[in-house]
Amino acid sequence: MTTADQAVDQAVLPTPRGPLSAAVVEALRAGPPADLPTHVSADPYGEDLQLALHLCYELHYQGFTGVSDEWEWNPELLRFRADLEQLFLDALRYDVPGGTDVGEVLDGLLVEPVDAVGVSHYLRDQGEWWQMREYLALRSVYHLKEADPHAWVIPRLRGRAKAALVAVEFDEFGGGRGDRMHSQLFADLLVGAGLDDGYLRYLEHAPAVMVATVNLMSLCGLHRSLRGSLVGHFAAAEITTAPSAARMAKALERMGAHPDCVEFFTEHIEADAVHEQVMRRDVIGDLLAREPALAESVVFGVQATELLEERLGAHLLSAWTEGRSALLRPL
């Protein structure tokens, strides 16, 4: 891939998964003005709604090949997106316990049963290379834009919370080095695993349970009213990543993977252990000192993250233990 190619590495519009995503794809291909449904009814966690929402959100990131940048703030598309978001947000709020005790939910993330069985445990102990490649392909939907969604919250913070979050983001973006950006490290990992490092290359393969985890970040990032939830999401990710990354590194070493594959995870072991403390003490601590009413929003962000990650994990383990692919279509 040439430097020029990298500068315009946009995804192509994916195959629709139902009437909602078909309406978005058709509109984006035709150009404004849009003719979008005025009534939205769908499974909030389903393939159609989650893909439609992801298509809308992607216009705020890298966009799609052949799609005008003018779509980003098209009023009709934003109206349609708001309807999709409301269904998703209502479902999340219904399915998490809620509350205002931020310390309790963060402490809960640090507790892991001795007999815990999750995706990283499975891959470390018994996973096969084809399963690892599926997992990496799915995670690429987020990791090739790693830390981008969390950047939306920066102008919505003040003082120590803002400075501390920027410090964490600075690490995520490679400390000023393009080759050390976590998104680039993941691209290197994909190449090392014999996979395509193209942006959103595996969106077509990713089921809604994966797409929803990315949509949550965009949803919280693009709404100032959900700034506490995005901070909660970021904290949850940083707290749980270090132990998971350690297991993933061991899994890849056991499988004899390329060093670039292992490096992505070893980079996260130490860094995220530090980030956990910064997020908890400096970001959340200062944010709630300034805006204590945001405690409920922070809790929601943590719980919604857990919910969607648990749904994804259950999907992967169910498929793999039955010997079948967890993807919508095989690699």
CSV table of C-alpha atoms in Angstrom, one decimal:
chain,number,residue,atom,x,y,z
A,1,MET,CA,0.0,0.0,0.0
A,2,THR,CA,1.5,3.3,-1.0
A,3,THR,CA,1.5,6.5,1.1
A,4,ALA,CA,-1.2,8.0,-1.1
A,5,ASP,CA,-3.3,4.9,-0.7
A,6,GLN,CA,-3.0,5.1,3.1
A,7,ALA,CA,-4.2,8.7,3.1
A,8,VAL,CA,-7.5,7.7,1.5
A,9,ASP,CA,-8.0,4.3,3.0
A,10,GLN,CA,-11.7,4.4,3.1
A,11,ALA,CA,-14.1,1.4,3.4
A,12,VAL,CA,-16.6,0.5,0.7
A,13,LEU,CA,-20.2,0.4,1.6
A,14,PRO,CA,-21.2,-3.0,3.0
A,15,THR,CA,-24.0,-5.3,2.0
A,16,PRO,CA,-27.2,-4.3,3.8
A,17,ARG,CA,-28.7,-6.6,6.4
A,18,GLY,CA,-32.3,-5.5,6.3
A,19,PRO,CA,-34.5,-2.5,5.4
A,20,LEU,CA,-32.9,0.0,7.7
A,21,SER,CA,-29.3,-0.5,6.6
A,22,ALA,CA,-30.5,-0.9,3.0
A,23,ALA,CA,-32.2,2.6,3.2
A,24,VAL,CA,-28.9,4.1,4.5
A,25,VAL,CA,-26.8,2.4,1.8
A,26,GLU,CA,-29.2,3.5,-0.9
A,27,ALA,CA,-29.2,7.0,0.3
A,28,LEU,CA,-25.4,7.3,0.6
A,29,ARG,CA,-25.0,5.9,-2.9
A,30,ALA,CA,-27.5,8.3,-4.4
A,31,GLY,CA,-26.5,11.4,-2.6
A,32,PRO,CA,-28.7,14.0,-0.8
A,33,PRO,CA,-31.5,14.6,-0.4
A,34,ALA,CA,-32.3,11.5,1.5
A,35,ASP,CA,-35.6,9.5,1.5
A,36,LEU,CA,-35.3,7.6,4.8
A,37,PRO,CA,-38.0,5.8,6.8
A,38,THR,CA,-40.0,8.0,9.1
A,39,HIS,CA,-40.8,5.1,11.5
A,40,VAL,CA,-38.1,2.8,12.9
A,41,SER,CA,-39.0,-0.5,14.4
A,42,ALA,CA,-36.3,-3.2,14.8
A,43,ASP,CA,-34.4,-5.4,17.2
A,44,PRO,CA,-32.1,-2.8,18.9
A,45,TYR,CA,-29.3,-5.4,19.0
A,46,GLY,CA,-30.1,-6.9,15.6
A,47,GLU,CA,-28.0,-7.0,12.5
A,48,ASP,CA,-30.0,-4.5,10.6
A,49,LEU,CA,-30.2,-1.7,13.2
A,50,GLN,CA,-26.6,-2.1,14.3
A,51,LEU,CA,-25.2,-1.9,10.8
A,52,ALA,CA,-27.4,1.1,9.9
A,53,LEU,CA,-26.2,2.9,13.0
A,54,HIS,CA,-22.6,2.0,12.2
A,55,LEU,CA,-22.9,3.4,8.7
A,56,CYS,CA,-24.3,6.7,10.1
A,57,TYR,CA,-21.5,6.9,12.6
A,58,GLU,CA,-18.7,6.1,10.2
A,59,LEU,CA,-19.4,9.4,8.4
A,60,HIS,CA,-17.9,11.1,11.4
A,61,TYR,CA,-14.7,9.1,11.1
A,62,GLN,CA,-13.1,8.0,7.7
A,63,GLY,CA,-16.3,7.9,5.6
A,64,PHE,CA,-16.9,5.5,2.7
A,65,THR,CA,-15.4,5.4,-0.8
A,66,GLY,CA,-17.6,7.4,-3.2
A,67,VAL,CA,-19.8,8.9,-0.5
A,68,SER,CA,-19.9,12.7,-0.2
A,69,ASP,CA,-18.5,14.2,3.0
A,70,GLU,CA,-21.7,16.4,3.0
A,71,TRP,CA,-23.6,13.4,4.4
A,72,GLU,CA,-22.0,13.9,7.8
A,73,TRP,CA,-24.4,16.6,8.9
A,74,ASN,CA,-27.3,15.9,6.6
A,75,PRO,CA,-30.5,16.8,8.7
A,76,GLU,CA,-32.6,13.9,7.4
A,77,LEU,CA,-29.9,11.3,8.1
A,78,LEU,CA,-29.3,12.8,11.5
A,79,ARG,CA,-33.1,12.5,12.2
A,80,PHE,CA,-33.0,8.9,11.1
A,81,ARG,CA,-29.9,8.2,13.2
A,82,ALA,CA,-31.5,9.7,16.3
A,83,ASP,CA,-34.4,7.2,15.9
A,84,LEU,CA,-31.9,4.3,15.7
A,85,GLU,CA,-30.0,5.6,18.6
A,86,GLN,CA,-33.1,5.9,20.8
A,87,LEU,CA,-34.0,2.2,20.3
A,88,PHE,CA,-30.4,1.2,21.1
A,89,LEU,CA,-30.1,3.5,24.1
A,90,ASP,CA,-33.5,2.4,25.5
A,91,ALA,CA,-32.5,-1.2,25.3
A,92,LEU,CA,-29.2,-0.7,27.0
A,93,ARG,CA,-30.8,1.3,29.8
A,94,TYR,CA,-33.4,-1.4,30.3
A,95,ASP,CA,-30.8,-4.2,30.3
A,96,VAL,CA,-28.3,-2.8,32.8
A,97,PRO,CA,-29.0,-2.4,36.6
A,98,GLY,CA,-28.0,1.2,36.8
A,99,GLY,CA,-27.1,3.1,39.9
A,100,THR,CA,-24.8,5.8,41.1
A,101,ASP,CA,-22.1,4.0,43.0
A,102,VAL,CA,-19.1,4.5,40.6
A,103,GLY,CA,-16.6,3.0,43.0
A,104,GLU,CA,-18.6,-0.2,43.3
A,105,VAL,CA,-18.9,-0.8,39.6
A,106,LEU,CA,-15.2,-0.1,39.0
A,107,ASP,CA,-14.2,-2.4,41.9
A,108,GLY,CA,-16.4,-5.1,40.3
A,109,LEU,CA,-14.3,-5.0,37.2
A,110,LEU,CA,-11.2,-5.9,39.2
A,111,VAL,CA,-12.8,-9.1,40.6
A,112,GLU,CA,-12.3,-12.2,38.5
A,113,PRO,CA,-13.5,-15.6,39.7
A,114,VAL,CA,-10.8,-18.3,39.9
A,115,ASP,CA,-12.8,-20.4,37.5
A,116,ALA,CA,-13.5,-17.6,35.0
A,117,VAL,CA,-14.0,-18.6,31.4
A,118,GLY,CA,-13.9,-15.9,28.8
A,119,VAL,CA,-12.7,-15.4,25.3
A,120,SER,CA,-9.1,-14.7,26.3
A,121,HIS,CA,-9.1,-17.6,28.7
A,122,TYR,CA,-10.4,-19.9,26.0
A,123,LEU,CA,-7.9,-18.7,23.4
A,124,ARG,CA,-5.0,-19.0,25.8
A,125,ASP,CA,-5.9,-22.5,27.0
A,126,GLN,CA,-7.4,-24.3,24.0
A,127,GLY,CA,-8.2,-22.0,21.2
A,128,GLU,CA,-7.1,-22.8,17.6
A,129,TRP,CA,-5.4,-20.5,15.1
A,130,TRP,CA,-8.5,-20.2,13.0
A,131,GLN,CA,-10.4,-19.0,16.0
A,132,MET,CA,-7.7,-16.5,16.9
A,133,ARG,CA,-7.8,-15.1,13.3
A,134,GLU,CA,-11.6,-14.7,13.6
A,135,TYR,CA,-11.2,-12.8,16.8
A,136,LEU,CA,-8.5,-10.5,15.4
A,137,ALA,CA,-10.6,-9.8,12.3
A,138,LEU,CA,-13.6,-8.9,14.4
A,139,ARG,CA,-11.7,-6.7,16.8
A,140,SER,CA,-10.2,-4.8,13.8
A,141,VAL,CA,-13.6,-3.1,13.4
A,142,TYR,CA,-12.6,-1.1,16.4
A,143,HIS,CA,-8.8,-1.3,16.8
A,144,LEU,CA,-8.1,0.2,13.4
A,145,LYS,CA,-9.7,3.4,14.9
A,146,GLU,CA,-8.5,2.7,18.4
A,147,ALA,CA,-9.0,5.7,20.8
A,148,ASP,CA,-10.7,7.8,18.1
A,149,PRO,CA,-14.2,7.6,19.7
A,150,HIS,CA,-12.9,8.6,23.1
A,151,ALA,CA,-11.3,11.8,21.7
A,152,TRP,CA,-14.9,13.2,21.3
A,153,VAL,CA,-15.1,13.7,25.0
A,154,ILE,CA,-11.9,15.9,25.3
A,155,PRO,CA,-13.6,19.3,24.7
A,156,ARG,CA,-16.4,18.3,27.1
A,157,LEU,CA,-14.1,18.0,30.1
A,158,ARG,CA,-12.3,20.5,32.2
A,159,GLY,CA,-9.2,20.9,34.3
A,160,ARG,CA,-7.4,17.8,35.7
A,161,ALA,CA,-10.0,15.4,34.1
A,162,LYS,CA,-9.2,16.8,30.6
A,163,ALA,CA,-5.5,16.9,31.1
A,164,ALA,CA,-5.4,13.3,32.4
A,165,LEU,CA,-7.6,11.9,29.7
A,166,VAL,CA,-5.4,13.6,27.0
A,167,ALA,CA,-2.4,12.0,28.6
A,168,VAL,CA,-4.0,8.6,28.2
A,169,GLU,CA,-5.0,9.4,24.7
A,170,PHE,CA,-1.4,10.5,23.9
A,171,ASP,CA,-0.2,7.0,24.8
A,172,GLU,CA,-3.0,5.4,22.7
A,173,PHE,CA,-1.8,7.5,19.7
A,174,GLY,CA,1.8,6.4,20.1
A,175,GLY,CA,3.2,9.2,22.1
A,176,GLY,CA,3.5,11.3,18.9
A,177,ARG,CA,5.0,8.4,16.8
A,178,GLY,CA,2.8,7.2,14.0
A,179,ASP,CA,4.4,3.8,14.0
A,180,ARG,CA,3.5,3.3,17.7
A,181,MET,CA,-0.1,4.3,17.5
A,182,HIS,CA,-2.2,1.5,18.8
A,183,SER,CA,-4.2,1.4,15.6
A,184,GLN,CA,-1.0,1.0,13.6
A,185,LEU,CA,0.2,-1.7,16.0
A,186,PHE,CA,-3.0,-3.6,15.3
A,187,ALA,CA,-2.6,-3.1,11.6
A,188,ASP,CA,0.8,-4.7,12.0
A,189,LEU,CA,-0.7,-7.5,14.0
A,190,LEU,CA,-3.2,-8.2,11.2
A,191,VAL,CA,-0.5,-8.5,8.6
A,192,GLY,CA,1.5,-10.7,11.0
A,193,ALA,CA,-1.6,-13.0,11.2
A,194,GLY,CA,-2.0,-13.1,7.5
A,195,LEU,CA,-5.0,-10.9,7.5
A,196,ASP,CA,-6.0,-7.7,5.6
A,197,ASP,CA,-5.1,-4.5,7.4
A,198,GLY,CA,-7.5,-2.4,5.3
A,199,TYR,CA,-9.8,-0.1,7.3
A,200,LEU,CA,-13.1,-1.8,8.1
A,201,ARG,CA,-12.1,-4.6,5.8
A,202,TYR,CA,-13.9,-7.1,8.1
A,203,LEU,CA,-17.1,-5.2,8.7
A,204,GLU,CA,-18.9,-7.5,6.3
A,205,HIS,CA,-17.8,-10.4,8.5
A,206,ALA,CA,-18.7,-8.8,11.9
A,207,PRO,CA,-22.0,-9.8,13.5
A,208,ALA,CA,-24.1,-7.2,15.3
A,209,VAL,CA,-22.7,-8.3,18.7
A,210,MET,CA,-19.3,-7.0,17.6
A,211,VAL,CA,-20.7,-3.9,15.8
A,212,ALA,CA,-22.7,-2.9,18.8
A,213,THR,CA,-19.5,-2.6,21.0
A,214,VAL,CA,-18.2,0.0,18.6
A,215,ASN,CA,-21.5,1.8,18.2
A,216,LEU,CA,-21.7,2.3,22.0
A,217,MET,CA,-18.5,4.3,21.9
A,218,SER,CA,-19.7,6.5,19.0
A,219,LEU,CA,-23.1,7.0,20.6
A,220,CYS,CA,-21.6,8.2,23.8
A,221,GLY,CA,-18.9,10.2,22.0
A,222,LEU,CA,-21.2,12.1,19.8
A,223,HIS,CA,-23.6,13.3,22.5
A,224,ARG,CA,-22.4,15.7,25.2
A,225,SER,CA,-25.2,14.4,27.4
A,226,LEU,CA,-23.4,11.1,27.5
A,227,ARG,CA,-20.0,12.4,28.3
A,228,GLY,CA,-20.0,10.6,31.6
A,229,SER,CA,-20.9,7.4,29.9
A,230,LEU,CA,-18.0,7.7,27.5
A,231,VAL,CA,-15.6,8.3,30.4
A,232,GLY,CA,-17.1,5.2,32.1
A,233,HIS,CA,-16.6,3.2,29.0
A,234,PHE,CA,-13.0,4.3,28.6
A,235,ALA,CA,-12.3,3.5,32.3
A,236,ALA,CA,-13.9,0.0,32.0
A,237,ALA,CA,-11.8,-0.7,28.9
A,238,GLU,CA,-8.6,0.3,30.6
A,239,ILE,CA,-9.3,-1.6,33.8
A,240,THR,CA,-10.1,-4.9,32.0
A,241,THR,CA,-7.5,-4.7,29.2
A,242,ALA,CA,-4.3,-5.5,31.0
A,243,PRO,CA,-5.2,-9.0,32.4
A,244,SER,CA,-7.0,-9.8,29.1
A,245,ALA,CA,-4.0,-8.7,27.1
A,246,ALA,CA,-1.6,-10.8,29.1
A,247,ARG,CA,-3.7,-13.9,28.3
A,248,MET,CA,-3.9,-13.0,24.7
A,249,ALA,CA,-0.1,-12.6,24.5
A,250,LYS,CA,0.3,-16.1,26.0
A,251,ALA,CA,-2.3,-17.5,23.6
A,252,LEU,CA,-0.4,-16.1,20.6
A,253,GLU,CA,2.9,-17.3,21.9
A,254,ARG,CA,1.4,-20.8,22.3
A,255,MET,CA,0.2,-20.7,18.8
A,256,GLY,CA,3.6,-19.6,17.4
A,257,ALA,CA,2.2,-16.3,16.1
A,258,HIS,CA,4.4,-13.6,14.4
A,259,PRO,CA,6.0,-11.3,17.0
A,260,ASP,CA,4.0,-8.3,15.7
A,261,CYS,CA,0.8,-10.1,16.8
A,262,VAL,CA,2.2,-10.6,20.3
A,263,GLU,CA,3.5,-7.0,20.5
A,264,PHE,CA,0.1,-5.4,20.2
A,265,PHE,CA,-1.0,-7.1,23.4
A,266,THR,CA,2.3,-6.8,25.4
A,267,GLU,CA,2.1,-3.1,24.7
A,268,HIS,CA,-1.2,-3.0,26.5
A,269,ILE,CA,-0.3,-5.0,29.5
A,270,GLU,CA,1.9,-2.3,31.3
A,271,ALA,CA,0.3,0.8,29.6
A,272,ASP,CA,-3.2,0.0,30.5
A,273,ALA,CA,-2.3,-1.0,34.1
A,274,VAL,CA,-1.1,2.6,34.5
A,275,HIS,CA,-4.0,4.1,32.5
A,276,GLU,CA,-6.5,2.3,34.9
A,277,GLN,CA,-5.2,4.4,37.8
A,278,VAL,CA,-5.2,7.6,35.8
A,279,MET,CA,-8.7,7.1,34.5
A,280,ARG,CA,-10.1,6.2,37.9
A,281,ARG,CA,-8.3,8.8,40.1
A,282,ASP,CA,-7.6,11.8,37.8
A,283,VAL,CA,-10.3,11.6,35.2
A,284,ILE,CA,-13.4,10.2,36.9
A,285,GLY,CA,-12.4,11.6,40.3
A,286,ASP,CA,-12.0,15.1,39.0
A,287,LEU,CA,-15.1,14.8,36.7
A,288,LEU,CA,-17.4,13.8,39.5
A,289,ALA,CA,-15.9,16.4,41.9
A,290,ARG,CA,-17.0,19.0,39.3
A,291,GLU,CA,-20.2,17.3,38.2
A,292,PRO,CA,-21.4,14.8,40.8
A,293,ALA,CA,-24.7,14.4,39.0
A,294,LEU,CA,-22.8,12.5,36.3
A,295,ALA,CA,-22.2,9.5,38.5
A,296,GLU,CA,-25.3,7.7,37.1
A,297,SER,CA,-24.0,8.3,33.6
A,298,VAL,CA,-20.5,7.0,34.4
A,299,VAL,CA,-22.1,3.9,35.9
A,300,PHE,CA,-24.2,3.4,32.8
A,301,GLY,CA,-21.1,3.6,30.6
A,302,VAL,CA,-19.3,0.9,32.6
A,303,GLN,CA,-22.4,-1.4,32.8
A,304,ALA,CA,-23.3,-1.0,29.1
A,305,THR,CA,-19.7,-1.8,28.2
A,306,GLU,CA,-19.8,-5.0,30.3
A,307,LEU,CA,-23.2,-6.0,28.9
A,308,LEU,CA,-22.1,-5.8,25.2
A,309,GLU,CA,-18.7,-7.4,25.8
A,310,GLU,CA,-20.5,-10.3,27.6
A,311,ARG,CA,-22.9,-10.7,24.7
A,312,LEU,CA,-19.9,-10.8,22.3
A,313,GLY,CA,-18.1,-13.3,24.4
A,314,ALA,CA,-21.1,-15.6,24.7
A,315,HIS,CA,-21.5,-15.5,20.9
A,316,LEU,CA,-17.9,-16.3,20.2
A,317,LEU,CA,-17.7,-19.1,22.8
A,318,SER,CA,-21.0,-20.7,21.7
A,319,ALA,CA,-19.8,-20.8,18.1
A,320,TRP,CA,-16.3,-22.0,18.8
A,321,THR,CA,-17.2,-24.7,21.3
A,322,GLU,CA,-19.5,-26.1,18.6
A,323,GLY,CA,-16.8,-26.0,16.1
A,324,ARG,CA,-18.3,-23.4,13.8
A,325,SER,CA,-17.4,-19.9,12.7
A,326,ALA,CA,-18.5,-16.9,14.8
A,327,LEU,CA,-18.4,-14.7,11.6
A,328,LEU,CA,-21.3,-13.8,9.4
A,329,ARG,CA,-19.2,-15.1,6.5
A,330,PRO,CA,-15.9,-17.0,6.6
A,331,LEU,CA,-12.5,-15.4,6.2
